[in-house]
Amino acid sequence: MKKPNLLKGRYKDLKITDVRIRLKDESKLKGVASITIDECFVIHDIKVIEGKDGLFISMPSKKTANGEHKDIAHPINTETREAIKNAVLEAYNKALEEKSSEE
């Protein structure tokens, strides 16, 4: 079994213990992920977006009264953002491979 990605935290190392992907085939939206941290905390609606420089993730957000989108959950350091991004994109690529092998 593959080792879970570690999120470096202030108090301890957190582990991404599950990543679930729903593939999408919209213009820029390619998938939506949910991640579980330490088998006890879930973050839903992390989007996989196709940008001009390749795939990236967008954390869950809500639209404010003035029309801007504001993250409602997000990492506060680069290491954590990279761990989440890597875990989500790895799961996305695996889901794409599984889908293509079924066709």
PDB file of C-alpha atoms in Angstrom:
ATOM      1  CA  MET A   1       0.000   0.000   0.000  1.00  0.00           C
ATOM      2  CA  LYS A   2       1.212   3.471  -0.859  1.00  0.00           C
ATOM      3  CA  LYS A   3       2.176   5.807   1.965  1.00  0.00           C
ATOM      4  CA  PRO A   4      -0.327   8.685   2.443  1.00  0.00           C
ATOM      5  CA  ASN A   5       0.798  12.213   1.633  1.00  0.00           C
ATOM      6  CA  LEU A   6       1.886  14.084   4.747  1.00  0.00           C
ATOM      7  CA  LEU A   7       0.693  17.566   5.594  1.00  0.00           C
ATOM      8  CA  LYS A   8       3.293  19.263   7.752  1.00  0.00           C
ATOM      9  CA  GLY A   9       1.488  20.866  10.635  1.00  0.00           C
ATOM     10  CA  ARG A  10       2.381  22.984  13.599  1.00  0.00           C
ATOM     11  CA  TYR A  11       1.556  20.281  16.123  1.00  0.00           C
ATOM     12  CA  LYS A  12       1.986  17.016  14.218  1.00  0.00           C
ATOM     13  CA  ASP A  13       2.101  15.495  10.771  1.00  0.00           C
ATOM     14  CA  LEU A  14      -1.351  15.039   9.281  1.00  0.00           C
ATOM     15  CA  LYS A  15      -2.042  12.394   6.657  1.00  0.00           C
ATOM     16  CA  ILE A  16      -4.336  12.537   3.652  1.00  0.00           C
ATOM     17  CA  THR A  17      -5.947   9.144   4.136  1.00  0.00           C
ATOM     18  CA  ASP A  18      -8.459   9.182   1.262  1.00  0.00           C
ATOM     19  CA  VAL A  19      -9.071  11.084  -1.969  1.00  0.00           C
ATOM     20  CA  ARG A  20     -12.240  10.648  -4.002  1.00  0.00           C
ATOM     21  CA  ILE A  21     -12.666  12.110  -7.472  1.00  0.00           C
ATOM     22  CA  ARG A  22     -15.765  12.737  -9.560  1.00  0.00           C
ATOM     23  CA  LEU A  23     -14.652  13.245 -13.149  1.00  0.00           C
ATOM     24  CA  LYS A  24     -16.263  16.111 -15.068  1.00  0.00           C
ATOM     25  CA  ASP A  25     -16.034  17.001 -18.729  1.00  0.00           C
ATOM     26  CA  GLU A  26     -16.875  20.679 -18.725  1.00  0.00           C
ATOM     27  CA  SER A  27     -14.868  23.378 -20.488  1.00  0.00           C
ATOM     28  CA  LYS A  28     -12.373  24.020 -17.672  1.00  0.00           C
ATOM     29  CA  LEU A  29     -13.733  21.930 -14.798  1.00  0.00           C
ATOM     30  CA  LYS A  30     -12.253  18.437 -15.098  1.00  0.00           C
ATOM     31  CA  GLY A  31     -13.070  16.952 -11.708  1.00  0.00           C
ATOM     32  CA  VAL A  32     -14.236  17.520  -8.157  1.00  0.00           C
ATOM     33  CA  ALA A  33     -12.429  15.944  -5.204  1.00  0.00           C
ATOM     34  CA  SER A  34     -13.047  15.220  -1.555  1.00  0.00           C
ATOM     35  CA  ILE A  35     -10.088  14.538   0.697  1.00  0.00           C
ATOM     36  CA  THR A  36     -10.056  12.929   4.121  1.00  0.00           C
ATOM     37  CA  ILE A  37      -7.384  13.940   6.618  1.00  0.00           C
ATOM     38  CA  ASP A  38      -6.398  11.446   9.337  1.00  0.00           C
ATOM     39  CA  GLU A  39      -9.595   9.463   8.699  1.00  0.00           C
ATOM     40  CA  CYS A  40     -11.515  12.095  10.686  1.00  0.00           C
ATOM     41  CA  PHE A  41     -11.842  15.369   8.722  1.00  0.00           C
ATOM     42  CA  VAL A  42     -13.203  15.779   5.172  1.00  0.00           C
ATOM     43  CA  ILE A  43     -12.893  18.668   2.742  1.00  0.00           C
ATOM     44  CA  HIS A  44     -15.367  18.480  -0.155  1.00  0.00           C
ATOM     45  CA  ASP A  45     -15.559  20.354  -3.467  1.00  0.00           C
ATOM     46  CA  ILE A  46     -11.881  20.783  -4.315  1.00  0.00           C
ATOM     47  CA  LYS A  47     -12.017  21.484  -8.042  1.00  0.00           C
ATOM     48  CA  VAL A  48      -9.570  20.201 -10.670  1.00  0.00           C
ATOM     49  CA  ILE A  49      -9.309  22.968 -13.277  1.00  0.00           C
ATOM     50  CA  GLU A  50      -7.653  22.957 -16.704  1.00  0.00           C
ATOM     51  CA  GLY A  51      -5.713  26.218 -16.979  1.00  0.00           C
ATOM     52  CA  LYS A  52      -3.489  27.590 -19.722  1.00  0.00           C
ATOM     53  CA  ASP A  53      -0.428  26.127 -17.912  1.00  0.00           C
ATOM     54  CA  GLY A  54      -2.002  22.745 -17.112  1.00  0.00           C
ATOM     55  CA  LEU A  55      -4.086  21.345 -14.265  1.00  0.00           C
ATOM     56  CA  PHE A  56      -4.433  23.047 -10.893  1.00  0.00           C
ATOM     57  CA  ILE A  57      -6.741  22.762  -7.896  1.00  0.00           C
ATOM     58  CA  SER A  58      -9.181  25.295  -6.527  1.00  0.00           C
ATOM     59  CA  MET A  59     -10.233  25.036  -2.905  1.00  0.00           C
ATOM     60  CA  PRO A  60     -13.941  25.167  -1.935  1.00  0.00           C
ATOM     61  CA  SER A  61     -15.332  28.684  -2.037  1.00  0.00           C
ATOM     62  CA  LYS A  62     -18.532  30.680  -1.786  1.00  0.00           C
ATOM     63  CA  LYS A  63     -19.695  33.718  -3.684  1.00  0.00           C
ATOM     64  CA  THR A  64     -19.796  36.908  -1.605  1.00  0.00           C
ATOM     65  CA  ALA A  65     -22.446  39.639  -1.857  1.00  0.00           C
ATOM     66  CA  ASN A  66     -20.179  41.678  -4.159  1.00  0.00           C
ATOM     67  CA  GLY A  67     -19.723  38.740  -6.557  1.00  0.00           C
ATOM     68  CA  GLU A  68     -16.215  37.665  -5.525  1.00  0.00           C
ATOM     69  CA  HIS A  69     -15.377  34.070  -4.635  1.00  0.00           C
ATOM     70  CA  LYS A  70     -13.845  33.542  -1.192  1.00  0.00           C
ATOM     71  CA  ASP A  71     -12.224  30.286  -0.069  1.00  0.00           C
ATOM     72  CA  ILE A  72     -14.061  28.645   2.815  1.00  0.00           C
ATOM     73  CA  ALA A  73     -11.274  26.119   3.483  1.00  0.00           C
ATOM     74  CA  HIS A  74      -7.670  26.410   2.393  1.00  0.00           C
ATOM     75  CA  PRO A  75      -4.121  25.488   3.407  1.00  0.00           C
ATOM     76  CA  ILE A  76      -2.113  28.216   5.100  1.00  0.00           C
ATOM     77  CA  ASN A  77       1.335  27.127   3.961  1.00  0.00           C
ATOM     78  CA  THR A  78       3.017  26.007   0.742  1.00  0.00           C
ATOM     79  CA  GLU A  79       3.879  22.515   1.966  1.00  0.00           C
ATOM     80  CA  THR A  80       0.270  21.721   2.798  1.00  0.00           C
ATOM     81  CA  ARG A  81      -1.004  23.181  -0.482  1.00  0.00           C
ATOM     82  CA  GLU A  82       1.511  21.060  -2.434  1.00  0.00           C
ATOM     83  CA  ALA A  83       0.574  17.886  -0.528  1.00  0.00           C
ATOM     84  CA  ILE A  84      -3.134  18.439  -1.242  1.00  0.00           C
ATOM     85  CA  LYS A  85      -2.480  19.358  -4.876  1.00  0.00           C
ATOM     86  CA  ASN A  86      -0.285  16.315  -5.450  1.00  0.00           C
ATOM     87  CA  ALA A  87      -2.760  13.917  -3.802  1.00  0.00           C
ATOM     88  CA  VAL A  88      -5.742  15.296  -5.741  1.00  0.00           C
ATOM     89  CA  LEU A  89      -3.990  15.389  -9.125  1.00  0.00           C
ATOM     90  CA  GLU A  90      -2.585  11.885  -8.604  1.00  0.00           C
ATOM     91  CA  ALA A  91      -6.095  10.576  -7.850  1.00  0.00           C
ATOM     92  CA  TYR A  92      -7.486  12.488 -10.840  1.00  0.00           C
ATOM     93  CA  ASN A  93      -4.916  10.957 -13.206  1.00  0.00           C
ATOM     94  CA  LYS A  94      -5.615   7.490 -11.806  1.00  0.00           C
ATOM     95  CA  ALA A  95      -9.372   7.971 -12.322  1.00  0.00           C
ATOM     96  CA  LEU A  96      -8.731   9.017 -15.926  1.00  0.00           C
ATOM     97  CA  GLU A  97      -6.615   5.893 -16.519  1.00  0.00           C
ATOM     98  CA  GLU A  98      -9.299   3.661 -15.011  1.00  0.00           C
ATOM     99  CA  LYS A  99     -11.979   5.307 -17.143  1.00  0.00           C
ATOM    100  CA  SER A 100      -9.983   4.869 -20.356  1.00  0.00           C
ATOM    101  CA  SER A 101      -9.257   1.200 -19.568  1.00  0.00           C
ATOM    102  CA  GLU A 102     -13.002   0.582 -19.143  1.00  0.00           C
ATOM    103  CA  GLU A 103     -13.798   1.987 -22.583  1.00  0.00           C
TER     104      GLU A 103
END
